[in-house]
XYZ file of C-alpha atoms in Angstrom:
488
model
C 42.896 73.315 69.024
C 44.316 70.221 70.583
C 41.537 67.154 70.506
C 42.045 66.472 74.402
C 41.917 62.805 75.584
C 38.302 62.101 75.153
C 35.145 62.948 73.230
C 31.724 63.467 74.401
C 29.517 61.953 71.468
C 25.960 63.669 70.885
C 24.180 60.127 72.584
C 26.259 61.188 75.552
C 28.886 58.595 75.773
C 32.548 58.914 76.107
C 35.051 57.672 73.941
C 39.043 57.795 74.800
C 41.280 59.252 72.196
C 44.584 58.098 71.556
C 47.380 60.297 69.775
C 48.127 59.450 66.280
C 51.647 60.586 65.249
C 51.788 59.833 61.590
C 52.240 62.822 59.531
C 50.346 61.573 56.736
C 47.189 61.117 58.812
C 44.092 62.735 58.472
C 43.520 62.846 62.123
C 45.601 63.618 65.463
C 43.876 61.290 67.490
C 41.834 57.933 67.328
C 38.978 56.687 69.450
C 38.066 52.772 69.428
C 34.468 51.523 70.138
C 33.958 47.933 70.520
C 30.432 46.436 70.822
C 30.118 42.890 70.453
C 31.745 41.463 67.509
C 32.489 44.941 65.812
C 35.263 47.224 66.327
C 34.827 50.742 64.774
C 37.849 53.291 64.793
C 37.063 57.128 64.975
C 38.735 60.225 64.322
C 38.942 63.154 66.602
C 35.864 64.908 65.434
C 33.725 61.006 65.674
C 33.832 59.971 61.794
C 34.334 56.166 61.180
C 37.729 55.553 60.038
C 37.244 52.210 59.623
C 34.592 49.060 60.768
C 35.911 45.592 61.279
C 34.298 42.565 62.609
C 37.183 40.986 64.834
C 35.010 38.692 67.400
C 34.593 39.084 71.163
C 37.286 39.638 73.556
C 38.697 42.514 76.516
C 40.153 45.358 74.027
C 43.400 46.833 75.084
C 46.091 48.443 73.619
C 48.850 51.518 74.037
C 51.789 50.075 72.216
C 52.661 50.715 68.468
C 53.879 47.302 67.267
C 54.243 48.161 63.475
C 56.049 51.917 64.225
C 53.437 53.413 61.751
C 52.503 56.264 64.272
C 48.850 54.924 65.150
C 48.197 53.439 68.244
C 47.999 49.365 68.306
C 45.335 47.059 69.858
C 44.860 43.919 71.533
C 41.886 41.653 72.405
C 42.542 39.132 75.057
C 40.016 36.100 74.198
C 38.866 32.889 75.903
C 36.857 29.726 74.737
C 35.415 27.385 77.747
C 36.905 23.924 77.513
C 33.981 22.409 79.499
C 36.687 21.153 81.918
C 35.536 21.051 85.587
C 37.576 23.018 88.046
C 35.494 23.473 91.466
C 32.427 25.268 90.865
C 33.715 27.150 87.731
C 35.527 25.440 84.296
C 38.482 25.802 82.643
C 39.121 28.331 80.358
C 41.370 28.289 76.942
C 42.839 32.032 76.496
C 45.091 33.623 73.869
C 45.700 37.512 72.861
C 45.355 38.414 69.317
C 46.759 41.825 68.465
C 45.512 44.632 65.671
C 46.918 47.130 63.601
C 45.294 50.521 64.995
C 45.335 51.983 61.657
C 43.273 49.188 59.494
C 42.081 46.546 62.300
C 44.067 43.841 60.571
C 44.466 41.062 63.235
C 47.569 38.812 64.223
C 47.848 35.689 66.623
C 51.465 36.123 67.858
C 51.312 33.356 70.652
C 49.396 29.944 71.083
C 46.481 29.541 73.885
C 46.873 28.212 77.129
C 44.271 26.547 79.662
C 43.851 27.993 82.912
C 45.871 26.694 85.990
C 43.453 24.686 88.194
C 44.192 25.184 92.156
C 43.138 22.943 94.505
C 43.646 24.069 98.311
C 42.440 21.949 101.462
C 39.277 24.816 101.292
C 38.388 25.345 98.020
C 39.540 24.604 94.309
C 39.253 27.519 91.374
C 41.174 28.133 88.294
C 43.092 31.071 87.357
C 43.315 32.380 83.359
C 46.726 32.374 81.817
C 46.419 35.127 79.054
C 44.841 38.441 79.620
C 45.430 42.042 78.583
C 48.148 42.044 80.879
C 50.420 39.472 79.210
C 51.514 41.879 76.731
C 54.128 44.590 78.150
C 55.188 47.470 75.703
C 57.131 50.640 76.460
C 58.913 53.807 75.075
C 61.795 54.025 72.698
C 61.094 50.508 71.384
C 58.332 48.670 69.481
C 59.446 45.281 70.726
C 57.144 43.545 73.075
C 57.206 41.107 75.978
C 54.425 37.962 76.254
C 53.977 36.262 78.917
C 50.958 34.622 80.759
C 49.443 35.411 84.200
C 51.541 32.741 85.961
C 54.282 32.459 83.651
C 57.318 30.232 83.768
C 58.736 31.662 80.519
C 58.281 34.820 78.588
C 59.181 35.836 75.083
C 60.470 38.973 73.039
C 58.494 39.664 69.901
C 59.062 42.282 66.797
C 57.085 42.837 63.930
C 58.812 43.087 60.732
C 57.493 42.745 57.065
C 53.881 42.403 58.337
C 54.426 39.842 60.450
C 55.319 38.641 64.206
C 58.657 36.909 65.199
C 60.067 35.662 68.334
C 63.300 37.313 68.990
C 64.233 35.270 72.046
C 62.941 33.892 75.372
C 63.283 34.470 79.226
C 63.130 32.389 82.376
C 60.356 33.820 84.718
C 61.222 33.953 88.545
C 59.379 31.250 89.132
C 60.931 27.762 88.379
C 64.158 25.946 89.104
C 64.952 27.273 85.532
C 65.661 31.145 86.624
C 68.586 29.820 88.989
C 69.971 27.537 86.536
C 69.916 30.057 83.593
C 71.263 33.361 85.136
C 74.415 34.431 86.598
C 72.971 37.501 88.314
C 70.199 35.722 90.044
C 69.809 37.068 93.867
C 68.396 34.656 96.796
C 64.448 35.279 97.076
C 63.534 37.644 99.843
C 62.005 34.398 102.157
C 65.441 32.823 102.778
C 64.202 29.450 101.261
C 67.575 28.668 99.767
C 66.362 29.585 96.174
C 66.458 32.615 93.776
C 62.941 31.848 92.184
C 59.558 31.969 94.126
C 57.229 29.717 92.902
C 54.076 31.115 91.450
C 55.696 34.428 91.129
C 52.537 37.133 89.789
C 51.964 38.897 86.686
C 54.535 40.722 85.352
C 53.803 44.850 86.545
C 56.336 46.969 84.102
C 57.475 47.889 81.119
C 59.890 47.589 78.298
C 62.091 50.620 77.988
C 65.591 51.836 76.651
C 68.338 52.364 79.725
C 72.048 52.848 78.939
C 71.343 52.543 75.169
C 70.091 49.127 75.842
C 66.587 47.547 75.164
C 65.195 45.851 78.277
C 62.324 44.730 79.796
C 61.667 45.696 83.789
C 58.770 44.812 86.020
C 57.962 44.129 89.358
C 56.638 40.584 90.346
C 56.436 38.462 93.506
C 58.288 39.904 96.318
C 61.318 41.228 93.488
C 62.015 43.432 90.720
C 64.010 42.367 87.568
C 65.431 43.423 84.389
C 66.227 41.593 81.444
C 68.113 42.558 78.203
C 65.352 42.393 75.511
C 67.618 39.363 73.513
C 67.477 35.870 73.536
C 68.067 33.692 76.742
C 71.612 33.451 77.941
C 73.829 33.571 81.224
C 73.811 37.043 80.880
C 70.597 38.255 79.884
C 68.960 38.936 83.573
C 70.665 42.563 84.120
C 69.578 43.125 87.636
C 67.533 41.161 90.405
C 66.715 43.155 93.435
C 64.429 40.747 95.892
C 62.569 42.628 98.788
C 59.493 42.589 100.622
C 57.745 45.837 101.782
C 58.406 46.213 105.501
C 60.354 43.281 105.435
C 57.426 40.938 106.374
C 58.215 37.379 105.592
C 54.386 36.628 106.065
C 53.124 38.171 103.277
C 54.031 36.789 99.496
C 55.519 40.093 98.306
C 52.647 41.225 95.796
C 53.340 44.291 93.868
C 50.067 45.036 92.006
C 49.457 48.862 90.930
C 50.739 51.830 89.186
C 54.181 51.590 87.351
C 55.527 54.702 85.941
C 58.927 55.932 84.815
C 59.679 59.154 85.949
C 59.537 61.700 83.096
C 62.060 64.163 84.410
C 64.381 61.628 85.879
C 64.193 58.430 83.838
C 66.314 56.197 86.112
C 63.623 56.112 88.438
C 60.912 53.697 88.036
C 57.938 54.288 91.029
C 55.448 51.789 91.930
C 52.535 52.967 93.653
C 51.127 49.531 94.966
C 47.407 49.568 96.447
C 44.388 50.571 93.937
C 43.312 53.282 91.341
C 41.174 56.281 92.194
C 38.563 54.988 89.740
C 37.840 52.552 92.781
C 36.364 55.659 94.873
C 34.621 56.983 91.428
C 32.908 53.955 91.506
C 32.034 54.129 95.263
C 30.612 57.665 94.894
C 28.468 57.114 92.222
C 26.935 53.698 93.786
C 27.145 54.888 97.312
C 28.907 51.734 98.347
C 32.131 50.519 99.124
C 32.441 47.507 96.918
C 35.035 48.494 94.223
C 38.044 46.135 95.181
C 37.340 45.860 98.400
C 41.045 44.244 99.045
C 42.393 47.533 97.346
C 45.779 45.896 96.508
C 46.196 43.750 99.617
C 49.979 44.723 100.440
C 50.125 48.546 100.260
C 53.402 50.270 99.917
C 55.397 52.859 97.167
C 58.680 52.097 95.951
C 61.251 53.958 93.846
C 63.548 51.573 91.809
C 66.588 53.132 90.297
C 67.150 51.367 86.986
C 70.771 51.976 87.079
C 71.853 50.693 90.581
C 68.823 48.263 90.879
C 68.215 49.975 94.528
C 64.579 49.977 95.660
C 63.536 52.882 98.313
C 60.311 50.967 99.837
C 57.814 52.523 102.419
C 55.085 50.249 103.859
C 51.576 51.116 104.732
C 49.063 48.348 105.196
C 48.598 44.833 104.557
C 44.521 44.263 103.935
C 44.610 40.803 105.966
C 45.890 42.192 109.147
C 43.444 42.039 111.909
C 41.705 39.190 110.446
C 40.979 41.142 107.404
C 40.000 44.070 109.600
C 42.386 46.482 107.228
C 40.777 46.307 104.002
C 40.201 49.906 104.391
C 42.659 51.131 107.041
C 45.778 52.079 105.368
C 44.280 51.734 102.028
C 46.838 53.088 99.189
C 44.994 54.840 96.201
C 46.903 56.346 93.443
C 45.920 59.126 91.061
C 46.399 58.509 87.231
C 49.256 61.358 87.383
C 51.208 60.984 90.682
C 54.499 62.494 89.156
C 55.360 66.057 91.001
C 57.644 67.124 88.305
C 60.595 69.613 89.342
C 62.302 69.862 86.086
C 64.495 67.819 83.911
C 67.356 66.223 85.453
C 65.866 66.350 88.853
C 64.009 63.732 90.517
C 60.262 64.067 90.953
C 58.283 64.111 94.006
C 55.180 61.373 94.142
C 51.694 62.656 95.276
C 49.658 59.356 96.163
C 46.418 58.768 98.744
C 46.027 56.995 102.094
C 43.079 56.231 103.958
C 44.392 56.467 107.548
C 42.423 56.424 110.749
C 39.160 57.078 109.228
C 40.250 60.185 106.666
C 42.138 60.696 103.505
C 45.532 62.154 103.480
C 47.151 63.403 100.735
C 50.799 62.192 100.725
C 53.607 64.596 98.806
C 56.953 63.024 98.947
C 60.498 64.357 99.067
C 62.368 64.363 95.643
C 63.438 61.150 94.329
C 62.383 59.175 97.897
C 59.613 57.650 99.764
C 59.906 59.985 102.513
C 56.984 62.722 103.315
C 57.592 66.298 102.431
C 53.900 67.185 102.787
C 50.657 65.503 104.490
C 47.356 67.056 103.506
C 44.387 65.816 105.819
C 40.890 65.536 104.449
C 42.064 66.048 100.518
C 41.748 63.292 97.695
C 43.793 63.740 94.531
C 42.316 62.258 91.346
C 45.261 63.214 88.688
C 47.950 65.777 88.157
C 48.507 66.808 84.516
C 48.166 69.616 82.068
C 44.383 70.059 81.534
C 44.328 73.403 79.918
C 47.310 73.297 77.750
C 49.011 76.361 79.639
C 52.287 74.131 80.266
C 51.612 73.971 83.939
C 50.532 70.731 85.332
C 46.650 71.182 87.411
C 45.803 68.909 90.515
C 42.615 67.698 90.057
C 41.076 67.337 93.916
C 38.099 66.790 96.077
C 37.671 67.437 100.131
C 36.782 64.729 101.841
C 36.014 66.566 105.309
C 34.718 70.400 105.530
C 36.739 72.526 108.462
C 33.723 72.631 110.425
C 32.682 69.225 110.356
C 33.416 66.805 113.374
C 37.255 65.371 113.149
C 36.197 61.972 113.979
C 36.705 58.983 111.583
C 34.225 57.847 108.823
C 35.288 60.204 105.841
C 35.796 57.897 102.975
C 33.127 59.452 100.674
C 34.547 62.586 99.157
C 32.523 65.728 98.960
C 30.738 66.359 95.549
C 33.114 68.562 94.783
C 36.217 69.714 92.280
C 39.070 71.670 92.857
C 41.611 72.558 90.318
C 44.948 73.616 91.909
C 48.515 73.747 91.272
C 51.816 73.120 92.937
C 53.811 75.535 94.994
C 57.090 74.142 94.976
C 58.781 77.479 96.433
C 56.214 77.463 99.254
C 55.405 73.282 99.228
C 51.893 74.043 99.248
C 49.025 73.373 96.888
C 47.205 76.591 95.523
C 43.352 76.063 94.529
C 42.352 78.039 91.430
C 38.852 77.273 90.552
C 36.499 75.040 92.773
C 32.977 73.680 91.227
C 30.188 72.324 93.119
C 27.993 69.177 92.777
C 30.576 67.350 90.634
C 33.586 64.851 90.872
C 35.980 64.524 87.673
C 34.623 62.042 85.246
C 37.226 58.667 84.851
C 37.085 56.108 82.474
C 39.396 53.234 81.344
C 41.900 54.092 79.242
C 44.776 51.893 77.482
C 48.085 51.975 79.271
C 50.980 54.135 78.144
C 54.701 53.403 77.230
C 55.681 54.912 80.401
C 53.220 54.271 82.552
C 51.382 50.876 83.326
C 48.963 49.393 85.798
C 48.449 45.509 86.964
C 44.318 46.449 86.526
C 45.132 46.238 83.191
C 44.065 50.189 82.130
C 44.561 53.763 83.298
C 41.595 55.932 84.873
C 42.572 59.849 83.837
C 40.658 62.719 84.052
C 39.091 63.229 80.633
C 39.288 66.262 78.397
C 37.096 67.167 75.620
C 36.581 69.747 72.921
C 33.022 71.256 73.238
C 31.888 74.361 71.649
C 34.980 75.291 70.469
C 36.654 75.297 74.119
C 38.774 72.815 76.008
C 36.592 71.094 78.925
C 37.213 68.882 81.696
C 34.457 66.047 82.033
C 32.957 66.009 85.329
C 30.225 63.570 86.247
C 27.625 65.371 88.724
C 25.739 64.304 91.938
C 22.519 64.244 89.334
C 24.566 61.338 87.522
C 25.087 63.137 84.038
C 28.164 64.003 82.502
C 28.843 67.931 82.480
C 31.534 69.736 80.194
C 33.421 72.157 82.362
C 35.148 74.976 80.311
C 38.651 75.735 80.692
C 40.395 79.139 80.148
C 44.002 79.307 79.032
């Protein structure tokens, strides 16, 4: 039986699992537990593989920089400099990378101090190195490294037991971008330059397109592609400035989930909003406090890697109506938003929008952002094959029952989980099973080579082997983990 993507340990704790492709490995998956300074690697049955004192930091991963078939790790670290910045202090930040097979540490990039921002009404710092500073992808072990408010980024390779810099690139945040590249395009604000000052953190991945290793990412008001090589006039392969809704009064935030269409890989999809885990958190606490701004600028984009064209659909801006749209028009992405139609066919996209006090599940036409179907009072947590039968499962919760008043105010979902599947012929969702008094358990897991998020982690539904069966892990209304056995 497959190991699933999580372990439920005897003490009730849940540890995410990551696949090991090394044929010589004694386990098919590995989990990591970071407690204080200690980091433990566990096999798929919970046995300890290694134990290292690695120090404090935010653990992240999902890449395989040494190409040994084991998932590798990073630690985002910080040290207080004691220098004042408003009511806070400036931190020195850096990232260390670790071999997932052994726990060996490397330090590829130098530390950077926080930027201290001073505005008429406030002064505050933003930290430079974080778990978002390492971009990676499928088909290449090369890494892209860049700080949060970057001016320059770097490409790193790992060979013969050491990291080496392959090249750098000019970030689209300073005049060096305009001066360096031939294919830079005027920014979306019409300021007379291509670059946009203080462009936000890169949200994207390394990938191979047309046989070429490249870095593709969304940043403020644009999406770009760079050749994964040293800097030069032709290194910038594509530059597409755009503002959702054509609104020049916003800054062009492209925070959210980025996923490459597995069936039609020339499409890179951005769902700009917040994750389903924020609803899970609000359900468990009974408060609307998890990510109240919800990504701020909410929209869905389909970017064509070959043509560099963007199809974008605007939904809302949290600061409209004097910050009154924090929830109205909120876009919430499931961990799995792809509705597959077969290899070579563009997929549909599924996502949630809170509109008029009701959740609505949107399913698009293939390969674009136009609605094919909108289902009211239904929330999608995830799409993935949880039972291993080759068919994707939809994991849902209703937010309103038919007999309840059709009025605004159904933000909280029912404590109810539905397992369903998509009917492509009839364009609809067919519910196969319903479980009362529980919602799917979501937990932070590492980003994937072809799926990433500006929130540092992914939050999939979790499956674990329990009692000889594969089970979907549920979180009950009594706040305990309950395995739901899955039939095949």
